[in-house]
Backbone as CSV, one residue per row, in Angstrom:
resi,resn,N_x,N_y,N_z,CA_x,CA_y,CA_z,C_x,C_y,C_z
1,MET,-36.051,-24.240,34.932,-35.137,-24.616,36.064,-34.402,-24.810,35.535
2,TYR,-32.894,-24.361,35.800,-32.040,-24.829,34.963,-31.392,-26.355,35.808
3,ARG,-30.656,-26.787,34.881,-29.770,-27.806,35.105,-28.805,-28.084,35.396
4,ALA,-28.282,-29.255,35.812,-26.360,-28.679,36.422,-25.973,-29.427,34.970
5,ARG,-24.682,-28.820,34.916,-23.260,-29.957,34.321,-22.560,-29.772,34.775
6,SER,-22.475,-31.432,35.050,-21.035,-31.987,35.464,-19.703,-31.210,35.267
7,LEU,-18.736,-31.046,35.685,-17.357,-30.576,35.164,-16.524,-32.069,35.244
8,ILE,-17.152,-33.212,35.902,-16.076,-34.633,35.431,-16.776,-35.826,35.320
9,ASN,-16.546,-36.118,34.341,-17.017,-37.715,34.222,-16.346,-38.920,34.404
10,PRO,-17.223,-39.493,35.264,-18.464,-40.123,35.534,-18.048,-39.423,36.740
11,LEU,-19.826,-39.562,37.451,-20.159,-39.127,38.697,-20.325,-40.321,39.524
12,MET,-18.817,-41.506,39.668,-19.321,-42.564,40.859,-19.676,-42.582,41.924
13,SER,-19.359,-41.221,42.743,-19.668,-41.161,44.035,-21.118,-40.475,44.121
14,TRP,-21.859,-40.754,42.882,-23.316,-40.098,43.372,-24.255,-41.039,43.109
15,ARG,-23.773,-42.272,43.204,-24.989,-43.244,42.452,-25.373,-43.893,43.593
16,THR,-25.406,-43.705,44.812,-25.975,-44.316,45.962,-26.945,-43.310,46.679
17,ALA,-28.158,-43.933,46.399,-29.335,-42.855,47.570,-28.592,-41.946,49.067
18,SER,-27.971,-43.005,49.547,-27.229,-42.288,50.799,-26.250,-41.164,50.455
19,SER,-25.882,-41.010,49.141,-25.196,-40.318,48.558,-26.329,-38.794,48.488
20,ARG,-27.082,-39.087,47.778,-28.122,-38.266,47.066,-28.996,-37.409,48.330
21,SER,-28.993,-37.776,49.536,-29.575,-37.939,50.866,-28.651,-36.508,51.403
22,ARG,-27.540,-37.240,51.479,-26.379,-35.975,51.974,-26.380,-34.364,51.091
23,LEU,-26.628,-35.003,49.802,-26.117,-33.909,49.280,-27.623,-32.708,49.564
24,LEU,-28.838,-33.540,49.595,-29.767,-32.485,50.057,-29.947,-31.525,50.749
25,ALA,-28.935,-31.993,51.773,-28.751,-31.217,53.195,-27.985,-30.212,53.254
26,THR,-27.478,-29.842,52.169,-26.286,-29.024,51.857,-26.566,-27.659,51.171
27,GLN,-27.934,-27.356,51.638,-28.558,-25.802,50.638,-27.858,-24.615,50.992
28,VAL,-27.519,-24.240,50.402,-26.946,-22.376,50.694,-28.225,-21.767,51.215
29,LYS,-27.387,-21.527,52.847,-29.071,-20.650,53.007,-28.864,-18.884,52.552
30,MET,-29.779,-18.182,52.790,-30.183,-16.810,52.717,-28.894,-16.178,52.484
31,HIS,-28.926,-15.755,53.814,-27.691,-14.646,54.009,-26.222,-15.427,54.054
32,SER,-25.961,-16.356,53.408,-24.728,-17.185,52.980,-23.787,-16.054,52.617
33,MET,-22.387,-16.496,52.331,-21.606,-15.881,51.734,-20.558,-16.323,51.657
34,PRO,-19.920,-16.333,50.563,-18.604,-17.080,49.902,-17.576,-16.637,50.867
35,PRO,-16.620,-17.445,50.875,-15.125,-17.114,51.533,-14.731,-15.889,50.986
36,ARG,-14.222,-14.831,51.813,-13.591,-13.592,51.498,-12.586,-13.306,51.001
37,HIS,-11.474,-14.694,50.877,-10.547,-15.061,49.587,-10.961,-15.310,48.604
38,GLN,-9.917,-14.943,47.474,-10.068,-15.342,46.039,-10.091,-16.923,46.094
39,PRO,-11.076,-17.257,45.311,-11.883,-19.078,45.362,-10.432,-19.576,44.904
40,SER,-10.377,-20.923,45.267,-9.409,-21.603,45.059,-9.845,-21.757,43.165
41,ARG,-8.710,-22.489,42.577,-9.206,-22.882,40.745,-9.394,-24.319,40.986
42,THR,-9.445,-24.876,42.407,-9.941,-26.550,42.341,-11.519,-26.300,43.037
43,TRP,-12.447,-27.237,42.673,-13.565,-27.321,43.561,-13.338,-28.196,44.430
44,LEU,-13.868,-27.370,45.719,-13.291,-28.241,47.265,-14.148,-29.440,47.537
45,LYS,-15.359,-28.630,47.204,-16.631,-30.040,47.796,-17.356,-30.075,47.166
46,THR,-18.270,-31.540,47.294,-19.489,-31.693,46.791,-20.699,-31.373,47.107
47,GLY,-21.939,-30.813,46.956,-23.019,-30.241,47.159,-24.317,-30.120,46.715
48,LEU,-25.435,-30.100,46.688,-26.512,-29.754,45.841,-26.746,-27.879,46.765
49,PHE,-26.960,-26.807,45.828,-27.291,-25.917,46.273,-28.439,-25.168,45.424
50,LEU,-28.782,-23.997,46.297,-30.726,-23.435,45.452,-30.070,-22.431,45.795
51,THR,-29.907,-21.401,44.394,-30.387,-20.036,44.458,-31.367,-19.193,43.266
52,GLY,-32.246,-18.437,43.806,-33.149,-17.999,42.738,-33.913,-19.534,42.314
53,GLY,-34.155,-19.029,40.900,-34.727,-19.935,40.249,-33.902,-21.239,39.803
54,LEU,-32.349,-21.213,40.347,-31.749,-22.015,39.240,-31.136,-23.074,40.402
55,THR,-31.076,-24.616,40.077,-30.452,-25.234,40.890,-29.096,-26.149,40.188
56,PHE,-27.783,-26.264,41.213,-26.635,-26.524,40.529,-26.097,-27.340,41.387
57,LEU,-25.129,-27.856,40.788,-24.293,-29.365,41.949,-22.692,-28.479,41.736
58,ALA,-22.163,-28.475,42.848,-20.668,-28.392,43.193,-20.000,-29.407,42.754
59,ILE,-18.999,-30.153,41.719,-18.576,-31.210,41.909,-17.063,-31.008,41.814
60,GLN,-16.861,-32.070,42.626,-15.178,-32.068,42.781,-14.721,-31.884,41.312
61,SER,-13.628,-30.768,40.875,-12.886,-31.088,39.723,-11.668,-30.307,39.391
62,ASN,-10.689,-30.115,38.967,-9.558,-29.920,38.498,-9.510,-28.498,37.154
63,GLN,-11.009,-28.954,37.111,-11.025,-27.995,35.356,-11.408,-26.730,36.378
64,GLN,-11.806,-25.354,35.131,-11.931,-24.138,35.351,-13.028,-23.631,34.434
65,VAL,-14.021,-22.865,35.232,-15.280,-22.473,34.974,-15.067,-21.587,33.457
66,HIS,-13.961,-21.267,33.399,-13.054,-20.021,31.873,-11.648,-20.508,31.705
67,ALA,-11.924,-20.336,30.588,-9.894,-20.723,30.341,-9.370,-19.781,30.455
68,GLU,-9.844,-18.167,30.658,-9.585,-17.448,30.525,-10.081,-16.202,31.450
69,GLY,-9.454,-15.344,32.070,-10.136,-14.274,33.067,-10.171,-14.864,34.225
70,PRO,-11.191,-14.000,35.105,-11.470,-14.524,36.315,-12.325,-16.000,36.596
71,VAL,-11.614,-16.812,37.371,-12.038,-17.945,37.544,-12.720,-18.023,39.158
72,TYR,-14.151,-18.753,39.007,-14.867,-19.058,40.441,-15.280,-20.176,40.546
73,PRO,-15.466,-21.086,42.249,-16.265,-22.428,42.412,-17.350,-22.123,42.110
74,GLY,-18.208,-23.447,41.277,-19.570,-23.346,41.587,-20.140,-22.530,40.328
75,ALA,-20.749,-23.459,39.698,-21.600,-22.671,38.075,-22.839,-23.483,37.833
76,VAL,-23.662,-22.785,37.180,-24.727,-23.032,36.793,-24.574,-22.945,35.201
77,GLU,-25.696,-24.079,34.414,-25.292,-23.918,32.850,-26.943,-23.579,32.653
78,ASP,-26.533,-22.674,31.317,-27.537,-21.587,30.648,-27.693,-22.684,29.514
79,PRO,-29.183,-23.606,29.732,-29.590,-24.773,28.998,-29.558,-24.426,27.082
80,SER,-29.695,-23.126,26.701,-29.637,-22.838,25.437,-28.187,-22.478,24.758
81,SER,-27.399,-22.183,25.425,-26.018,-22.118,25.178,-24.934,-23.016,25.560
82,HIS,-25.368,-23.567,26.652,-24.442,-24.504,27.787,-23.234,-23.911,28.508
83,LEU,-23.548,-22.689,28.153,-22.434,-21.786,28.801,-22.706,-22.320,30.597
84,LEU,-21.630,-21.766,31.382,-21.344,-21.977,32.415,-21.616,-20.544,33.118
85,PHE,-22.023,-20.436,34.102,-21.810,-18.916,35.019,-21.772,-19.384,36.438
86,PRO,-20.986,-18.641,36.671,-20.619,-18.745,38.290,-21.624,-18.403,39.200
87,VAL,-22.222,-18.872,40.095,-23.116,-18.887,41.147,-22.691,-17.233,42.002
88,TYR,-21.599,-16.853,42.284,-20.919,-16.004,42.919,-19.696,-15.707,42.337
89,LEU,-20.016,-13.779,42.150,-19.262,-13.352,41.032,-18.210,-12.180,42.032
90,ASP,-17.647,-12.258,41.560,-16.282,-11.352,42.591,-16.267,-9.858,41.629
91,THR,-16.832,-8.750,42.467,-16.381,-7.521,41.950,-15.677,-6.936,42.675
92,ASN,-14.499,-6.594,42.513,-13.364,-5.947,43.231,-13.958,-6.446,45.125
93,LYS,-13.445,-7.917,44.493,-13.269,-8.240,46.418,-14.840,-8.366,47.143
94,ASP,-15.827,-7.209,46.199,-17.429,-7.471,46.963,-18.169,-8.947,46.157
95,TRP,-18.000,-9.864,46.674,-19.102,-10.554,46.161,-20.848,-10.706,46.152
96,LYS,-21.038,-11.404,44.845,-22.065,-10.922,44.716,-23.414,-12.404,44.375
97,ARG,-24.157,-12.842,44.548,-24.995,-14.011,43.915,-25.623,-13.421,43.078
98,LEU,-25.969,-15.036,42.626,-26.753,-14.897,41.063,-28.097,-14.877,41.180
99,ILE,-28.417,-14.165,40.664,-30.245,-14.043,40.510,-30.915,-15.067,39.154
100,GLY,-30.859,-14.630,38.619,-31.177,-15.555,36.989,-30.101,-15.486,35.862
101,LEU,-30.210,-15.941,34.935,-29.462,-15.344,33.838,-30.303,-15.918,32.586
102,GLY,-30.019,-15.956,31.287,-30.569,-16.253,30.152,-29.925,-15.828,28.788
103,VAL,-30.113,-15.989,28.113,-29.805,-15.965,26.538,-30.172,-14.896,25.704
104,ARG,-29.487,-13.777,25.300,-29.544,-12.924,24.522,-29.322,-13.087,22.614
105,GLN,-30.709,-13.141,21.916,-30.571,-13.930,20.934,-30.753,-12.766,19.845
106,VAL,-30.657,-12.710,18.316,-30.910,-12.035,17.158,-32.223,-12.418,16.942
107,SER,-33.156,-11.472,17.378,-35.050,-11.896,17.516,-34.915,-12.655,16.230
108,PHE,-35.074,-12.517,14.852,-35.286,-12.839,13.649,-34.406,-13.893,13.382
109,LEU,-33.267,-14.284,13.654,-32.140,-15.309,13.666,-32.780,-16.687,14.129
110,HIS,-32.586,-15.808,15.533,-32.460,-17.065,16.484,-31.666,-17.590,17.132
111,ILE,-30.183,-16.372,16.982,-28.980,-16.777,17.083,-28.545,-16.297,18.415
112,ASN,-28.052,-17.413,18.969,-27.777,-17.008,20.045,-26.402,-16.049,20.523
113,VAL,-26.583,-14.638,21.217,-24.985,-13.886,21.075,-24.353,-13.738,22.037
114,TYR,-25.130,-13.328,23.196,-24.601,-13.791,24.658,-25.350,-13.961,25.782
115,VAL,-24.646,-14.330,26.818,-25.306,-14.834,27.971,-25.106,-13.863,28.563
116,LEU,-26.642,-13.809,29.456,-26.183,-12.617,30.397,-26.574,-13.043,32.258
117,GLY,-26.239,-13.053,32.850,-26.688,-12.971,34.853,-26.503,-11.588,35.530
118,LEU,-27.671,-11.755,36.179,-27.817,-10.895,37.342,-27.608,-11.299,38.563
119,TYR,-26.733,-9.694,39.007,-25.896,-10.594,40.307,-26.444,-9.763,41.390
120,MET,-26.448,-9.882,42.984,-26.704,-8.799,43.802,-25.704,-9.123,45.101
121,ARG,-25.047,-8.719,45.673,-24.755,-8.918,47.307,-26.127,-9.570,48.050
122,SER,-25.611,-10.426,49.079,-26.667,-11.355,49.645,-26.995,-9.962,50.851
123,GLU,-26.075,-9.448,51.264,-26.476,-8.155,52.166,-27.634,-7.914,52.193
124,ASP,-27.791,-6.994,50.821,-28.665,-6.222,50.105,-29.871,-6.899,49.449
125,ILE,-29.734,-8.339,49.639,-31.047,-8.987,49.376,-31.824,-9.288,50.563
126,GLY,-31.044,-9.592,51.702,-31.790,-9.637,53.209,-32.284,-8.133,53.215
127,GLU,-31.963,-7.119,53.022,-32.392,-5.564,53.015,-33.628,-5.691,51.940
128,LEU,-33.559,-6.162,50.836,-34.854,-6.287,49.803,-36.278,-7.363,50.652
129,GLN,-35.539,-7.980,51.218,-36.669,-9.020,52.305,-37.429,-8.110,53.275
130,SER,-37.372,-7.112,53.752,-37.941,-6.345,54.571,-38.274,-5.153,53.952
131,ASP,-38.439,-5.162,52.596,-38.921,-3.860,51.824,-40.487,-3.644,51.943
132,PRO,-40.695,-3.139,51.873,-42.529,-3.294,52.385,-42.996,-3.480,50.654
133,LYS,-41.957,-2.965,49.863,-42.901,-3.416,48.430,-41.978,-4.603,48.073
134,TRP,-41.626,-5.104,48.573,-40.694,-5.942,47.886,-40.769,-7.743,49.033
135,LYS,-41.376,-7.874,50.012,-41.565,-8.623,50.982,-42.622,-9.415,50.480
136,ASP,-43.839,-8.345,49.805,-44.725,-9.610,49.350,-44.755,-9.538,47.869
137,PHE,-43.412,-10.063,47.994,-42.940,-10.118,46.130,-44.125,-10.695,45.611
138,ASP,-44.722,-10.153,44.052,-45.706,-10.822,43.268,-44.714,-11.028,41.894
139,LYS,-44.058,-12.350,41.320,-44.184,-12.434,40.206,-44.459,-11.812,39.056
140,ALA,-46.157,-12.217,39.299,-46.764,-11.657,38.194,-46.796,-10.173,37.644
141,LYS,-46.876,-9.383,38.928,-46.484,-7.581,38.900,-45.031,-7.807,38.688
142,PHE,-44.765,-8.181,38.755,-42.867,-7.720,38.324,-42.549,-8.212,36.889
143,LEU,-43.651,-9.056,36.269,-43.589,-8.969,34.775,-44.686,-8.321,34.042
144,GLU,-44.976,-7.649,34.715,-46.257,-6.974,33.898,-46.140,-5.337,33.620
145,ASN,-45.144,-4.501,34.986,-45.167,-3.591,34.765,-43.281,-2.964,35.622
146,GLU,-42.650,-2.014,35.225,-41.245,-1.756,35.921,-41.178,-1.218,36.960
147,GLU,-42.413,-0.878,37.774,-42.347,-0.562,39.105,-41.726,-0.831,40.275
148,LEU,-41.532,-2.314,40.220,-40.681,-3.101,41.134,-39.347,-3.062,41.014
149,ALA,-38.705,-3.351,39.633,-37.370,-3.534,39.205,-37.246,-2.059,39.142
150,LEU,-37.822,-0.652,38.699,-37.335,0.608,39.301,-37.082,1.391,40.844
151,SER,-38.187,0.524,41.505,-37.678,0.686,42.920,-36.179,-0.034,43.490
152,LEU,-36.139,-0.909,43.407,-35.173,-1.922,43.477,-33.863,-1.075,42.733
153,LEU,-33.689,-0.657,42.037,-32.973,0.421,41.268,-32.739,1.446,41.651
154,HIS,-33.032,1.974,42.095,-33.557,3.042,42.696,-32.548,3.441,43.997
155,GLN,-32.323,2.247,44.734,-31.876,2.083,45.985,-30.198,1.987,45.873
156,PRO,-29.887,2.477,46.956,-28.173,2.877,46.781,-27.695,1.331,47.132
157,ILE,-27.782,0.365,45.976,-26.975,-1.012,46.480,-26.362,-0.926,44.644
158,ASP,-25.721,-1.996,44.828,-24.965,-2.537,44.037,-25.527,-3.672,43.172
159,ILE,-25.670,-3.550,41.887,-26.701,-4.603,41.077,-25.673,-5.045,39.757
160,SER,-25.450,-6.548,39.441,-24.049,-6.393,38.534,-25.071,-7.118,37.284
161,ILE,-24.632,-6.818,36.223,-25.147,-7.421,34.994,-23.563,-8.251,34.087
162,ARG,-23.485,-9.513,34.484,-22.243,-10.486,33.668,-23.239,-10.885,32.350
163,VAL,-21.589,-10.724,31.093,-22.237,-10.825,29.712,-21.631,-11.655,29.354
164,VAL,-21.183,-12.629,28.730,-20.312,-13.743,27.982,-20.642,-13.971,27.107
165,PRO,-20.344,-13.505,25.967,-20.650,-13.935,24.206,-20.741,-15.421,24.119
166,VAL,-20.883,-15.970,23.106,-21.203,-17.532,22.914,-20.165,-17.762,21.329
167,ARG,-20.007,-16.385,21.054,-19.342,-16.548,19.724,-18.191,-15.169,20.050
168,ASN,-16.908,-15.742,18.642,-16.247,-14.212,18.795,-17.167,-13.117,18.464
169,THR,-16.646,-11.922,19.090,-17.069,-11.152,18.093,-16.334,-9.689,18.358
170,ASN,-16.737,-8.133,18.121,-16.248,-7.212,18.129,-16.581,-6.053,18.816
171,ALA,-15.731,-5.661,20.178,-16.829,-4.404,21.204,-17.760,-3.537,20.302
172,GLN,-17.640,-3.678,19.055,-18.553,-1.914,18.355,-19.602,-3.190,18.457
173,HIS,-19.793,-4.345,18.129,-21.271,-5.153,17.580,-21.584,-4.944,19.253
174,LEU,-20.880,-5.291,20.071,-21.933,-5.221,21.437,-22.340,-4.149,21.877
175,ARG,-20.809,-3.132,21.809,-21.601,-1.663,22.394,-22.709,-0.833,21.052
176,ASP,-22.477,-0.927,20.070,-23.965,-0.718,19.277,-25.663,-1.465,19.955
177,GLY,-25.251,-2.042,20.555,-26.202,-3.154,20.744,-27.096,-2.529,22.205
178,PHE,-26.308,-2.302,22.938,-26.126,-1.356,24.141,-26.538,-0.436,24.048
179,THR,-26.115,0.367,23.206,-26.396,1.877,22.693,-27.763,2.170,22.501
180,LYS,-27.941,1.062,21.412,-29.358,0.970,20.705,-30.823,0.729,21.839
181,ALA,-30.296,-0.170,22.730,-31.341,-0.008,24.056,-31.468,0.873,24.560
182,LEU,-30.266,1.519,24.845,-30.328,2.821,25.555,-31.252,4.206,25.306
183,ILE,-30.976,4.082,23.763,-31.514,5.217,23.319,-33.045,4.842,22.867
184,GLN,-33.569,3.659,23.140,-34.813,3.321,22.678,-35.570,3.894,24.152
185,ARG,-35.272,3.326,24.946,-35.629,3.132,26.642,-36.154,5.400,26.461
186,MET,-34.750,6.133,26.180,-34.837,7.218,25.938,-35.843,7.702,25.409
187,ARG,-36.356,7.164,24.057,-37.289,7.525,23.528,-38.737,7.431,23.685
188,SER,-38.711,6.366,24.707,-39.922,5.715,25.022,-40.424,6.640,26.475
189,GLN,-39.554,7.344,26.812,-39.844,8.159,28.429,-40.119,9.780,27.739
190,LYS,-40.770,10.194,28.599,-41.563,11.481,28.623,-40.431,12.473,29.092
191,LEU,-39.172,13.388,28.181,-38.392,14.006,28.840,-38.107,14.834,28.796
192,SER,-37.688,15.968,29.114,-37.435,17.490,28.467,-36.394,17.298,27.360
193,GLU,-36.486,18.653,26.895,-35.033,18.513,25.600,-33.566,18.592,26.525
194,ALA,-33.950,19.194,27.319,-32.781,19.301,28.068,-32.090,18.356,28.979
195,GLU,-33.262,17.128,29.482,-32.682,15.577,29.891,-32.688,15.155,28.674
196,GLU,-33.131,15.038,27.554,-32.370,14.314,26.403,-31.032,14.754,26.292
197,GLN,-30.827,15.595,26.094,-29.191,16.343,25.938,-28.603,15.313,26.927
198,LYS,-28.913,15.933,28.123,-27.620,15.463,29.101,-27.637,13.797,28.782
199,ILE,-28.892,12.694,28.401,-28.688,11.485,29.010,-27.982,11.386,27.257
200,GLN,-28.332,12.445,26.191,-27.422,11.361,24.787,-25.902,12.041,25.607
201,GLN,-25.216,12.583,25.690,-23.673,13.272,26.306,-23.617,12.158,27.155
202,ALA,-24.064,11.656,28.197,-23.823,10.513,28.934,-23.643,9.169,28.405
203,ILE,-24.644,8.859,27.052,-24.781,7.784,26.117,-23.486,7.762,25.918
204,LYS,-22.868,8.856,25.090,-21.493,9.623,24.238,-20.353,8.856,25.396
205,ASP,-20.610,9.110,26.466,-19.168,8.762,27.157,-19.265,7.529,27.424
206,PHE,-20.308,6.631,27.350,-20.481,5.569,27.774,-19.516,4.675,26.300
207,ASN,-20.154,5.150,25.281,-19.948,4.745,23.555,-17.973,5.189,24.014
208,THR,-17.532,6.085,24.175,-15.927,6.377,24.481,-15.194,5.798,25.435
209,LYS,-15.865,5.192,26.325,-15.116,4.525,27.569,-15.266,3.287,27.216
210,PHE,-16.235,2.816,26.306,-16.154,1.324,26.055,-14.880,0.588,25.262
211,MET,-14.429,0.089,25.680,-13.170,-0.655,25.022,-13.482,-1.026,23.210
212,SER,-12.403,-1.015,22.432,-12.423,-1.199,20.942,-11.179,-2.046,21.136
213,ALA,-12.049,-3.525,20.478,-11.039,-4.757,20.464,-11.763,-5.849,20.087
214,LYS,-11.361,-7.161,19.327,-11.966,-8.279,19.448,-12.735,-8.812,20.567
215,ILE,-13.934,-9.258,20.995,-13.923,-9.967,22.145,-13.983,-11.252,22.066
216,LYS,-13.406,-12.364,22.694,-13.070,-13.815,22.623,-14.322,-14.318,23.032
217,LYS,-15.400,-15.153,22.609,-16.191,-16.125,23.419,-15.460,-16.567,24.638
218,ASP,-16.508,-16.755,25.597,-16.457,-17.214,26.977,-15.775,-16.233,27.466
219,THR,-15.619,-14.740,27.079,-14.787,-14.038,28.394,-16.214,-13.442,29.019
220,GLU,-15.785,-12.328,29.735,-16.847,-11.540,30.497,-16.516,-10.577,30.640
221,LEU,-17.516,-9.655,30.475,-18.008,-8.109,30.643,-18.903,-7.908,31.742
222,VAL,-18.443,-7.005,32.548,-19.102,-7.120,34.010,-19.775,-5.584,34.228
223,PHE,-21.008,-5.096,33.869,-21.566,-3.694,34.013,-22.246,-3.651,35.343
224,THR,-21.861,-2.957,36.644,-22.422,-2.823,38.183,-23.151,-1.401,37.589
225,LYS,-24.054,-0.847,38.353,-24.640,-0.187,38.847,-24.341,-0.245,40.510
226,THR,-23.463,1.361,40.613,-23.571,0.960,41.934,-23.934,1.192,42.617
227,ARG,-23.540,1.629,44.013,-24.212,2.609,45.323,-24.611,4.457,45.031
228,LYS,-23.621,4.625,44.024,-23.435,5.784,43.866,-24.413,6.270,42.309
229,ASN,-25.330,5.523,41.894,-25.725,5.586,41.206,-24.814,5.687,39.607
230,GLU,-23.461,4.883,39.365,-22.954,5.166,38.579,-22.976,3.766,38.011
231,LEU,-22.441,3.705,36.448,-22.065,2.252,35.879,-20.871,2.275,35.411
232,LYS,-20.236,1.405,36.611,-18.882,0.447,36.316,-18.947,-0.154,35.251
233,MET,-17.812,-0.396,34.216,-17.587,-1.459,33.041,-16.288,-2.147,33.752
234,GLU,-16.428,-3.041,33.195,-15.053,-4.167,33.285,-15.257,-5.358,32.397
235,TYR,-14.060,-5.743,31.767,-13.957,-6.685,30.844,-12.304,-7.632,31.340
236,GLN,-13.123,-8.985,31.407,-11.838,-9.401,32.013,-11.210,-9.119,33.257
237,GLY,-12.247,-8.342,34.460,-11.268,-7.779,35.281,-10.878,-6.656,35.313
238,GLU,-10.709,-6.427,34.282,-9.501,-4.885,34.096,-10.802,-3.716,33.728
239,ASP,-10.805,-2.523,34.517,-11.830,-1.092,34.328,-11.692,-0.695,32.907
240,MET,-12.590,-0.679,32.494,-12.773,0.108,31.576,-13.237,0.982,31.885
241,GLY,-13.923,1.994,32.719,-14.019,2.985,33.473,-15.584,2.937,33.648
242,THR,-15.938,3.976,34.174,-17.095,4.628,34.910,-17.813,5.520,34.491
243,VAL,-19.207,5.414,34.224,-20.287,6.456,33.559,-21.005,7.185,34.638
244,ALA,-20.665,8.394,34.785,-21.152,9.389,36.157,-22.621,9.478,35.884
245,ASP,-23.455,8.674,35.312,-24.664,9.147,34.912,-26.057,8.230,35.529
246,PRO,-26.665,9.006,36.078,-27.464,7.766,37.253,-28.697,7.174,36.389
247,TRP,-28.830,7.926,35.517,-29.708,7.160,34.311,-29.685,6.006,33.663
248,VAL,-28.326,6.576,33.156,-27.643,5.514,32.424,-27.440,3.918,33.255
249,ALA,-26.782,4.498,34.307,-26.531,3.041,35.338,-28.068,2.660,35.855
250,VAL,-29.188,3.347,35.981,-30.141,2.602,36.383,-30.934,1.822,34.648
251,ASN,-30.882,2.816,33.703,-31.462,2.213,32.391,-31.264,1.161,31.880
252,PHE,-29.494,1.258,31.996,-28.547,-0.159,31.612,-28.958,-1.411,31.873
253,ILE,-29.474,-1.453,33.071,-30.140,-2.577,33.871,-31.350,-2.890,33.416
254,MET,-32.318,-1.835,33.611,-33.531,-1.956,33.083,-33.931,-2.502,31.672
255,THR,-32.658,-2.282,30.659,-33.163,-3.243,29.474,-32.971,-4.626,29.736
256,TYR,-32.478,-5.293,30.976,-32.722,-6.128,30.878,-34.271,-6.962,31.910
257,LEU,-34.513,-5.506,33.056,-35.675,-6.346,33.418,-37.165,-5.444,33.206
258,SER,-36.865,-4.808,32.183,-38.186,-4.003,31.372,-39.278,-4.837,30.908
259,PRO,-40.269,-5.611,31.146,-40.902,-6.299,30.790,-41.524,-6.378,29.553
260,ASP,-42.022,-4.632,29.129,-42.253,-4.428,27.576,-41.126,-4.997,26.703
261,ALA,-39.808,-4.590,26.697,-39.251,-5.131,25.695,-37.470,-5.574,26.097
262,PRO,-37.667,-6.482,26.971,-36.539,-6.993,27.721,-35.429,-7.722,26.744
263,ALA,-34.316,-7.205,26.582,-33.311,-7.734,25.845,-32.636,-8.881,25.641
264,SER,-33.731,-9.698,26.890,-33.520,-11.216,26.636,-34.504,-11.890,27.529
265,GLU,-35.902,-12.703,26.736,-36.798,-12.884,27.601,-36.687,-14.036,28.827
266,ASP,-35.859,-14.874,27.973,-35.509,-16.166,28.882,-34.551,-15.802,30.406
267,ALA,-33.884,-14.866,30.484,-33.035,-13.902,31.590,-34.287,-13.099,32.367
268,LEU,-34.938,-12.541,31.619,-36.205,-11.960,32.593,-37.076,-12.598,33.670
269,GLN,-37.583,-13.932,32.928,-38.053,-15.200,32.710,-37.623,-15.644,34.324
270,ASP,-36.410,-15.968,34.222,-35.397,-16.637,35.122,-35.028,-15.726,36.247
271,ILE,-34.677,-14.490,36.144,-34.680,-13.386,37.050,-35.630,-13.113,38.164
272,ALA,-37.161,-12.928,36.828,-38.275,-13.031,38.275,-38.457,-14.130,38.962
273,THR,-37.831,-15.451,38.620,-38.383,-16.514,39.296,-37.262,-16.814,40.626
274,GLY,-35.920,-16.625,39.923,-34.788,-16.267,41.237,-35.724,-15.315,42.415
275,PHE,-36.286,-13.879,42.146,-36.175,-13.210,43.286,-37.565,-13.819,43.746
276,ASP,-38.877,-14.295,43.217,-40.028,-15.090,43.941,-39.155,-16.101,44.718
277,ASN,-38.140,-16.762,44.122,-37.770,-17.913,45.554,-36.968,-17.346,46.258
278,LEU,-36.583,-15.952,46.235,-35.329,-15.152,47.218,-36.452,-14.936,48.414
279,MET,-37.522,-14.150,47.598,-38.402,-13.708,48.502,-39.184,-14.691,49.443
280,HIS,-40.101,-15.673,48.786,-40.832,-16.801,49.485,-40.067,-18.123,49.046
281,PRO,-38.669,-18.116,50.193,-38.241,-19.592,50.013,-38.799,-20.969,50.988
282,LYS,-38.622,-21.509,49.825,-39.586,-22.686,50.180,-38.565,-23.640,51.039
283,SER,-39.349,-24.387,52.037,-38.900,-25.372,52.788,-38.605,-26.668,51.991
284,THR,-37.243,-27.325,52.691,-37.481,-28.557,52.108,-37.722,-29.705,53.247
285,ALA,-37.997,-30.595,53.036,-38.773,-31.810,54.103,-37.144,-32.371,54.305
């Protein structure tokens, strides 16, 4: 469970039991959506919310979640990197809700590389709750094989992965990591020679369209598997391009949802917990 990180100090108004009671009454409902206009740069309300496997606090403050790029109200903290992630993500005026997040590490050095979060539209979450394969969601099965995740990604819905580097890096380093993961998934599948050639061409298109520049820490890249099964790429709200290939779109997301070799075990576990809470919401007293 992720703990909330306060953006102002001290929290004088939270020291009474009555205040805590009022906060517990302000949970976000399953189908609630954020305002349709651009969020304010200040935090307008104080409240306790529950989303997926994450508990977070929205505190009144004049500080921004990020120094550069898009700014969102409401955030959760990744405990390993202490990066703040927005609860709702605005992708071209299409709001998505955070399901889970976690840190990607260099395995042999245990150095944090970036934090990622998975986001879905609340409408699509509602559809998922009535899906025969998902309404009886089993977290253990989700973490055992790819069947549930693939059934989700093959539906005509948008799913976004938000990536935020924890240190200054360059685009080539990140691109090579993404490409390596895609190639590993391609090699693990039983594909014909023609299918492999088509995928390799799509991966080349991915590399060509990926930005070539230095990337500052705490800036965001967003990768969206669209309803058309394309992979849309953005950096700091600017369009990098779209890879019009279903295999790349699905398998890019699967590099984070595959239980066999996830890019981030922390993220996979938290995303699974997030789906579990969304499919089986727990009532509060």
